[in-house]
């Protein structure tokens, strides 16, 4: 089976590498020549644990190739996946221009027996419109929609051991070929759900919006915990033990970020409106999550005694979550800019040494490790839950800082442990006493 994957971002690259690991012949295509040249040299353009080894293994086995020549790459393809970005437009709708420029190019070169599978997250109805777009250019091929559910930082495991695979199809031929593509997962009894195109497209948005809402819900509960004496970690544990609720995505924090939840909740709200349907829960989720960042700034300011002016704040972690160098829509951006505007002096350490982050915070001091970054700090603030922050030697850290305040916006420590090391501990959804 010959598979071509167009787009070498998170979704395209991880999918392409994993399909080659299944044993298929894969060509990953991108119109960014520089990126393709780096990939050919074995350089992985994104920070994703395990991806470099898997990529090397499969390029060495000659199953995985990279190209910027779309025409040549789709000539012998049985399946062509499109996995290019669908970023937010200013009005919240998904920008489909990258997809359509690929489809336009494919119209002149795709093998008529191939199946075209859209993997990019697209509003309901898009796959059918793409089919019509191709028909209008006299290209009559089968189309399918196959959403991805990869989390950055755990993408390979999510691909190899997914909770489910969703396949939107129109006929038996597509079902047969896509069953073959995902056959390696049958060994793990992964549920493979075949459905129509619209259901598959909406399933992706519904899943991301629901998870975003779950995170937002626990964040709102955490606000209540702070004033009523409850502990949000324990409330989340108690809720999560109910199998109907589940324990995932109940970690209170500074609000969700990244390239997916913010974009997809906005797009869902927008295209639902075009269908004449309001989504008040989704709208409230977006609003509440946006406010969360200001709330975190107030929380930090209050914990600092009402002002951060001239305070040296050492920040641990700025990426939108751990195990990625991705800064897209990271809560840290607004929080740190706001603290800086209020006169705080900022030092930052992030284990990814993210170039994106260094460009965003280009006028702050960057540290090389957690301890040195906190030397003579007035306040230490944990913004991202990297593993290496979970087991800091707090007594050693305490010796290095001038102040006594540790603010943990990810709740990675237990209160007693931190207080025993001599810090005052301010976390999320738990009472704070100085
Ligand atoms: C998300 C989905 O989890 C994937 O299933 C989906 O495939 C992907 O979007 C996508 O559409 O491409 P991702 O954006 O990588 O994956 O990150 P998540 O792990 O879902 O985290 C999203 C945000 O929620 C992060 O800011 C994270 O810190 C926050 N979060 C998550 C919490 O604050 N609490 C939690 O309990 C979980």
Coordinates of C-alpha atoms and ligand atoms in Angstrom, one line a residue:
X1 CA 0.0 0.0 0.0
X2 CA 1.4 3.4 -1.0
X3 CA 0.4 6.3 1.2
X4 CA 1.1 10.0 0.6
X5 CA 0.6 12.5 3.4
X6 CA 0.5 16.1 2.5
X7 CA 1.5 18.5 5.3
X8 CA 4.3 17.8 7.7
X9 CA 3.0 19.6 10.8
X10 CA 2.2 17.7 14.0
X11 CA -0.6 15.7 12.5
X12 CA 0.9 15.0 9.1
X13 CA 4.4 14.1 10.2
X14 CA 3.4 11.9 13.2
X15 CA 0.7 10.1 11.0
X16 CA 3.2 9.6 8.1
X17 CA 5.9 8.2 10.4
X18 CA 3.4 5.9 12.2
X19 CA 1.9 4.6 8.9
X20 CA 5.4 3.7 7.8
X21 CA 6.0 2.0 11.2
X22 CA 2.8 -0.1 10.3
X23 CA 4.8 -1.3 7.2
X24 CA 3.3 0.9 4.5
X25 CA 5.3 2.9 1.9
X26 CA 4.9 6.5 2.9
X27 CA 5.8 9.8 1.3
X28 CA 5.4 12.9 3.4
X29 CA 5.0 16.0 1.3
X30 CA 5.4 19.7 2.2
X31 CA 5.7 22.8 0.0
X32 CA 8.3 24.1 2.5
X33 CA 11.5 23.0 0.7
X34 CA 13.7 23.9 3.7
X35 CA 11.6 21.7 6.0
X36 CA 11.8 18.8 3.6
X37 CA 15.6 19.1 3.2
X38 CA 15.9 19.0 7.0
X39 CA 13.6 16.0 7.3
X40 CA 15.7 14.2 4.6
X41 CA 18.7 14.8 6.9
X42 CA 16.8 13.2 9.8
X43 CA 16.1 16.5 11.5
X44 CA 12.7 16.6 13.2
X45 CA 11.2 20.1 13.0
X46 CA 8.9 19.7 16.1
X47 CA 9.5 18.6 19.7
X48 CA 7.8 15.3 20.0
X49 CA 9.2 12.6 22.3
X50 CA 10.2 9.4 20.3
X51 CA 9.5 10.8 16.8
X52 CA 13.2 11.2 15.8
X53 CA 14.0 7.5 16.5
X54 CA 10.9 6.2 14.7
X55 CA 11.6 8.5 11.8
X56 CA 15.1 7.2 11.5
X57 CA 14.1 3.6 11.8
X58 CA 11.6 3.9 8.9
X59 CA 13.7 6.1 6.6
X60 CA 16.6 3.6 7.1
X61 CA 14.2 0.8 6.1
X62 CA 13.3 2.8 3.0
X63 CA 9.6 2.9 3.8
X64 CA 9.5 6.6 4.6
X65 CA 10.4 9.3 2.2
X66 CA 10.1 13.1 2.1
X67 CA 9.4 15.3 -0.9
X68 CA 8.2 18.8 -1.9
X69 CA 7.0 17.5 -5.3
X70 CA 3.3 16.8 -4.9
X71 CA 2.8 15.7 -8.5
X72 CA 5.5 13.0 -8.3
X73 CA 4.5 12.0 -4.8
X74 CA 0.8 11.2 -5.5
X75 CA 1.4 9.4 -8.9
X76 CA 1.4 5.9 -7.4
X77 CA -0.5 6.6 -4.2
X78 CA -3.4 4.4 -3.1
X79 CA -4.3 6.9 -0.5
X80 CA -3.6 10.6 -0.2
X81 CA -4.1 12.1 3.3
X82 CA -4.3 15.9 3.6
X83 CA -3.1 17.1 6.9
X84 CA -2.4 20.8 6.5
X85 CA -3.3 23.4 9.0
X86 CA -6.8 25.0 9.4
X87 CA -5.9 28.0 11.6
X88 CA -8.5 30.5 12.9
X89 CA -9.5 33.4 10.8
X90 CA -10.2 36.7 12.6
X91 CA -13.9 35.9 12.7
X92 CA -13.2 32.6 14.4
X93 CA -14.0 30.4 11.3
X94 CA -11.4 27.9 10.2
X95 CA -9.2 29.1 7.4
X96 CA -9.5 26.5 4.6
X97 CA -7.2 28.2 2.1
X98 CA -4.3 25.8 2.7
X99 CA -6.5 22.8 2.1
X100 CA -8.0 24.2 -1.1
X101 CA -4.6 25.1 -2.5
X102 CA -3.6 21.5 -2.0
X103 CA -6.9 20.2 -3.5
X104 CA -6.5 22.5 -6.5
X105 CA -3.0 21.1 -7.1
X106 CA -4.2 17.5 -6.7
X107 CA -7.0 18.1 -9.2
X108 CA -4.3 18.0 -12.0
X109 CA -2.3 15.1 -10.8
X110 CA -4.1 12.7 -8.4
X111 CA -4.3 9.1 -9.4
X112 CA -8.1 8.6 -10.2
X113 CA -8.1 5.2 -8.3
X114 CA -6.8 6.8 -5.1
X115 CA -8.8 7.7 -2.1
X116 CA -8.5 11.3 -0.8
X117 CA -8.7 11.4 3.0
X118 CA -9.0 14.7 4.8
X119 CA -7.2 14.6 8.2
X120 CA -7.1 18.3 8.9
X121 CA -9.9 19.5 11.2
X122 CA -12.6 21.0 9.0
X123 CA -16.1 22.4 9.5
X124 CA -19.0 20.0 8.8
X125 CA -19.7 19.8 5.1
X126 CA -16.1 20.6 3.9
X127 CA -15.2 17.0 2.7
X128 CA -18.3 16.9 0.6
X129 CA -17.6 20.4 -0.8
X130 CA -14.0 19.2 -1.7
X131 CA -15.5 16.2 -3.5
X132 CA -17.7 18.6 -5.5
X133 CA -14.7 21.0 -6.1
X134 CA -12.9 18.0 -7.7
X135 CA -15.9 16.9 -9.7
X136 CA -16.2 20.4 -11.1
X137 CA -12.7 19.9 -12.4
X138 CA -13.6 16.5 -13.9
X139 CA -11.9 14.5 -11.1
X140 CA -14.2 11.8 -9.8
X141 CA -12.5 10.2 -6.9
X142 CA -13.6 8.8 -3.5
X143 CA -13.2 11.0 -0.5
X144 CA -13.1 10.2 3.3
X145 CA -12.7 12.1 6.5
X146 CA -10.4 10.7 9.3
X147 CA -10.0 13.0 12.3
X148 CA -6.9 12.7 14.4
X149 CA -6.9 12.7 18.2
X150 CA -3.2 13.1 18.9
X151 CA -2.1 15.1 21.9
X152 CA 1.2 16.9 21.5
X153 CA 3.8 15.3 23.7
X154 CA 2.1 11.9 23.6
X155 CA 1.3 11.8 19.9
X156 CA 3.0 8.5 18.9
X157 CA 1.4 6.6 21.7
X158 CA -2.0 8.2 20.8
X159 CA -1.5 7.1 17.2
X160 CA -0.4 3.6 18.0
X161 CA -2.9 3.0 20.9
X162 CA -5.9 5.2 20.1
X163 CA -9.2 5.0 22.0
X164 CA -10.9 4.9 18.7
X165 CA -10.5 5.5 15.0
X166 CA -13.3 7.5 13.3
X167 CA -13.7 7.1 9.5
X168 CA -16.2 9.1 7.6
X169 CA -16.8 7.4 4.2
X170 CA -19.3 7.3 1.3
X171 CA -18.9 3.8 0.0
X172 CA -17.6 0.2 0.4
X173 CA -14.4 0.8 -1.6
X174 CA -13.3 3.5 0.9
X175 CA -14.3 1.2 3.8
X176 CA -12.2 -1.7 2.4
X177 CA -9.1 0.4 1.8
X178 CA -9.3 2.3 5.1
X179 CA -9.9 -1.0 7.0
X180 CA -6.6 -2.2 5.5
X181 CA -4.8 1.0 6.6
X182 CA -5.8 0.7 10.2
X183 CA -5.7 -3.2 10.3
X184 CA -2.5 -3.1 12.5
X185 CA -4.7 -1.6 15.2
X186 CA -7.2 -4.4 15.2
X187 CA -4.7 -6.5 17.3
X188 CA -5.2 -4.0 20.1
X189 CA -9.0 -4.3 19.7
X190 CA -9.2 -0.6 18.9
X191 CA -12.8 0.3 17.9
X192 CA -12.9 1.4 14.3
X193 CA -16.1 3.5 13.7
X194 CA -17.3 3.9 10.2
X195 CA -19.8 6.6 9.7
X196 CA -20.8 9.3 7.2
X197 CA -18.6 12.3 6.4
X198 CA -20.6 14.9 8.4
X199 CA -20.6 12.7 11.6
X200 CA -16.9 12.2 11.4
X201 CA -16.2 15.9 10.9
X202 CA -18.4 16.9 13.8
X203 CA -17.0 14.2 16.1
X204 CA -13.7 15.9 16.0
X205 CA -15.0 19.3 17.0
X206 CA -17.4 17.8 19.6
X207 CA -14.6 15.9 21.2
X208 CA -12.2 18.9 21.5
X209 CA -15.0 21.2 22.6
X210 CA -16.2 18.7 25.3
X211 CA -12.6 18.3 26.7
X212 CA -12.2 22.1 26.6
X213 CA -15.5 22.4 28.5
X214 CA -14.4 19.8 31.0
X215 CA -11.1 21.7 31.8
X216 CA -13.1 24.9 32.1
X217 CA -15.6 23.3 34.4
X218 CA -12.9 22.2 36.8
X219 CA -11.3 25.6 36.6
X220 CA -14.7 27.2 37.7
X221 CA -15.0 24.6 40.5
X222 CA -11.5 25.6 41.6
X223 CA -12.6 29.2 42.0
X224 CA -15.3 28.1 44.4
X225 CA -12.9 25.8 46.2
X226 CA -10.6 28.7 47.0
X227 CA -13.3 30.5 49.0
X228 CA -15.2 27.6 50.5
X229 CA -12.4 25.5 51.9
X230 CA -12.6 22.5 49.5
X231 CA -9.5 21.2 47.6
X232 CA -10.0 21.0 43.8
X233 CA -7.5 18.1 43.4
X234 CA -9.6 16.0 45.7
X235 CA -12.9 17.1 44.2
X236 CA -11.5 16.1 40.8
X237 CA -10.4 12.8 42.2
X238 CA -13.8 12.2 43.7
X239 CA -15.6 13.2 40.4
X240 CA -13.2 11.1 38.3
X241 CA -13.8 7.9 40.1
X242 CA -17.3 8.0 38.7
X243 CA -16.8 6.1 35.4
X244 CA -19.6 8.2 33.8
X245 CA -17.4 11.2 34.3
X246 CA -13.8 9.8 34.0
X247 CA -10.7 11.2 35.6
X248 CA -9.0 12.7 32.6
X249 CA -9.0 16.5 31.8
X250 CA -10.0 17.5 35.3
X251 CA -6.7 19.1 36.2
X252 CA -7.3 22.7 37.3
X253 CA -4.8 25.2 35.9
X254 CA -4.3 28.5 34.1
X255 CA -6.8 27.6 31.4
X256 CA -6.4 25.6 28.2
X257 CA -4.2 26.8 25.3
X258 CA -2.4 25.2 22.4
X259 CA -3.2 25.0 18.7
X260 CA -6.4 23.0 19.0
X261 CA -8.9 23.8 21.8
X262 CA -9.0 27.6 21.3
X263 CA -9.2 27.2 17.5
X264 CA -11.7 24.4 17.4
X265 CA -14.1 25.8 20.0
X266 CA -14.2 29.1 18.1
X267 CA -14.7 27.3 14.7
X268 CA -17.5 25.1 16.2
X269 CA -19.3 28.2 17.5
X270 CA -18.9 29.9 14.1
X271 CA -20.0 27.2 11.8
X272 CA -22.9 26.1 14.1
X273 CA -24.1 29.7 13.7
X274 CA -24.0 29.4 9.9
X275 CA -26.3 26.3 10.4
X276 CA -28.5 28.5 12.5
X277 CA -27.6 26.8 15.8
X278 CA -26.4 28.6 18.9
X279 CA -23.9 26.8 21.2
X280 CA -24.2 28.7 24.5
X281 CA -22.1 26.1 26.4
X282 CA -19.3 26.4 23.9
X283 CA -19.5 30.2 23.9
X284 CA -19.3 30.3 27.7
X285 CA -16.4 27.9 27.7
X286 CA -14.5 30.2 25.4
X287 CA -15.4 33.3 27.4
X288 CA -14.5 31.7 30.7
X289 CA -11.2 30.4 29.5
X290 CA -10.3 33.8 28.1
X291 CA -11.0 35.4 31.5
X292 CA -9.0 32.8 33.2
X293 CA -5.7 34.4 32.2
X294 CA -6.7 37.7 33.8
X295 CA -7.8 35.8 36.9
X296 CA -4.4 34.2 37.1
X297 CA -2.7 37.6 36.9
X298 CA -4.9 38.9 39.8
X299 CA -4.2 35.8 41.8
X300 CA -0.4 36.3 41.4
X301 CA -0.8 40.0 42.2
X302 CA -2.9 39.4 45.3
X303 CA -0.5 36.7 46.5
X304 CA 2.3 39.2 46.1
X305 CA 0.5 41.6 48.4
X306 CA -1.3 43.7 45.8
X307 CA 1.5 44.7 43.4
X308 CA 4.2 43.0 41.4
X309 CA 6.1 46.2 40.7
X310 CA 9.8 45.7 40.9
X311 CA 9.3 42.2 42.2
X312 CA 11.7 39.6 40.7
X313 CA 9.4 36.8 39.5
X314 CA 11.1 33.5 38.3
X315 CA 8.8 31.6 36.0
X316 CA 9.2 27.8 35.5
X317 CA 7.6 26.7 32.2
X318 CA 6.0 28.7 29.5
X319 CA 4.9 26.3 26.8
X320 CA 1.1 25.6 26.7
X321 CA 1.7 22.3 28.3
X322 CA 4.6 19.9 29.2
X323 CA 6.5 17.9 26.6
X324 CA 6.2 20.4 23.8
X325 CA 8.0 23.5 22.6
X326 CA 4.7 24.8 21.3
X327 CA 3.7 28.3 22.4
X328 CA 0.5 28.7 20.4
X329 CA -2.1 30.3 22.6
X330 CA -0.2 29.5 25.7
X331 CA -1.8 31.1 28.8
X332 CA 1.8 32.1 29.8
X333 CA 1.8 34.7 27.0
X334 CA -0.9 37.0 28.4
X335 CA 0.0 36.3 32.0
X336 CA 3.7 37.2 31.6
X337 CA 3.1 40.2 29.4
X338 CA 0.6 41.5 31.9
X339 CA 2.9 41.0 34.9
X340 CA 5.7 42.8 32.9
X341 CA 3.4 45.7 32.1
X342 CA 2.7 45.9 35.9
X343 CA 6.4 46.4 36.5
X344 CA 7.6 42.8 37.4
X345 CA 11.1 41.7 36.6
X346 CA 10.9 38.4 34.9
X347 CA 13.3 35.5 34.6
X348 CA 12.1 32.3 32.7
X349 CA 13.3 28.7 32.4
X350 CA 11.5 26.2 30.1
X351 CA 12.9 22.7 29.6
X352 CA 12.1 22.8 25.9
X353 CA 14.3 25.9 25.4
X354 CA 11.6 26.8 22.9
X355 CA 12.7 29.2 20.1
X356 CA 9.1 30.3 19.8
X357 CA 9.1 31.3 23.5
X358 CA 12.4 33.2 23.2
X359 CA 11.0 35.2 20.3
X360 CA 7.8 36.0 22.3
X361 CA 9.6 36.9 25.5
X362 CA 12.6 38.6 23.9
X363 CA 13.3 41.1 26.7
X364 CA 13.4 38.9 29.7
X365 CA 16.3 37.0 31.3
X366 CA 16.4 33.3 30.4
X367 CA 17.8 30.6 32.7
X368 CA 19.4 27.3 31.9
X369 CA 17.8 25.3 34.7
X370 CA 15.2 25.7 37.4
X371 CA 17.5 26.3 40.3
X372 CA 19.7 29.0 38.8
X373 CA 16.7 30.7 37.3
X374 CA 15.2 31.1 40.8
X375 CA 18.4 32.6 42.4
X376 CA 17.4 35.6 44.4
X377 CA 13.8 35.6 43.2
X378 CA 11.1 37.2 45.2
X379 CA 8.5 34.8 43.9
X380 CA 8.7 31.4 42.1
X381 CA 5.8 30.7 39.7
X382 CA 5.2 27.3 38.1
X383 CA 3.2 27.9 34.8
X384 CA 3.7 24.6 33.0
X385 CA 3.7 21.1 34.6
X386 CA 6.9 19.7 33.2
X387 CA 8.0 16.5 34.9
X388 CA 11.3 18.0 36.0
X389 CA 9.4 20.5 38.1
X390 CA 7.5 17.8 40.0
X391 CA 10.4 16.7 42.1
X392 CA 12.3 19.9 42.8
X393 CA 14.4 19.9 45.9
X394 CA 12.2 22.5 47.6
X395 CA 14.6 23.0 50.5
X396 CA 17.4 23.8 48.1
X397 CA 15.2 26.0 46.1
X398 CA 14.1 27.9 49.2
X399 CA 17.7 28.6 50.1
X400 CA 18.2 30.3 46.7
X401 CA 15.2 32.6 46.7
X402 CA 14.9 35.8 48.6
X403 CA 11.2 35.6 49.1
X404 CA 9.1 32.9 50.6
X405 CA 6.3 32.6 48.0
X406 CA 5.9 29.6 45.6
X407 CA 2.9 30.0 43.2
X408 CA 1.9 26.8 41.5
X409 CA -0.7 27.3 38.8
X410 CA -0.6 23.6 37.9
X411 CA -1.1 22.1 41.4
X412 CA 1.8 19.8 41.1
X413 CA 2.7 19.8 44.8
X414 CA 0.9 18.9 47.9
X415 CA 0.4 21.8 50.3
X416 CA 2.2 20.2 53.3
X417 CA 5.3 19.2 51.4
X418 CA 5.8 22.8 50.2
X419 CA 5.0 24.4 53.5
X420 CA 7.5 22.1 55.3
X421 CA 10.2 23.3 53.0
X422 CA 9.7 26.9 54.3
X423 CA 7.7 28.3 51.4
X424 CA 4.2 29.9 51.5
X425 CA 2.3 28.0 48.9
X426 CA -0.3 29.5 46.6
X427 CA -1.9 27.0 44.2
X428 CA -5.2 26.7 42.3
X429 CA -8.4 25.7 43.9
X430 CA -6.9 25.3 47.4
X431 CA -7.0 27.7 50.3
X432 CA -4.0 30.1 50.6
X433 CA -3.0 31.3 54.0
X434 CA 0.1 33.4 54.6
Ligands
LIG1 C1 -5.9 18.3 21.9 C2 -6.7 17.0 22.1 O1 -6.4 16.5 23.5 C3 -6.3 15.9 21.1 O2 -7.1 14.7 21.3 C4 -6.5 16.5 19.7 O3 -6.1 15.5 18.7 C5 -5.7 17.7 19.6 O4 -6.1 18.7 20.6 C6 -5.9 18.3 18.2 O5 -7.1 18.7 17.9 O6 -5.0 18.3 17.3 P1 -3.4 19.1 22.6 O7 -3.9 20.5 22.1 O8 -2.1 18.6 22.1 O9 -4.5 18.0 22.2 O10 -3.3 19.2 24.1 P2 -4.2 18.7 25.4 O11 -3.3 17.7 26.1 O12 -5.5 18.3 25.0 O13 -4.2 20.0 26.3 C7 -5.0 21.1 25.8 C8 -4.9 22.2 26.9 O14 -5.7 21.9 28.0 C9 -3.5 22.5 27.5 O15 -3.4 23.9 27.6 C10 -3.5 21.8 28.8 O16 -2.6 22.4 29.7 C11 -5.0 22.0 29.2 N1 -5.4 21.0 30.2 C12 -5.6 19.7 29.8 C13 -5.7 21.4 31.5 O17 -5.6 22.5 31.9 N2 -6.2 20.4 32.3 C14 -6.3 19.1 32.0 O18 -6.8 18.3 32.8 C15 -6.0 18.7 30.7

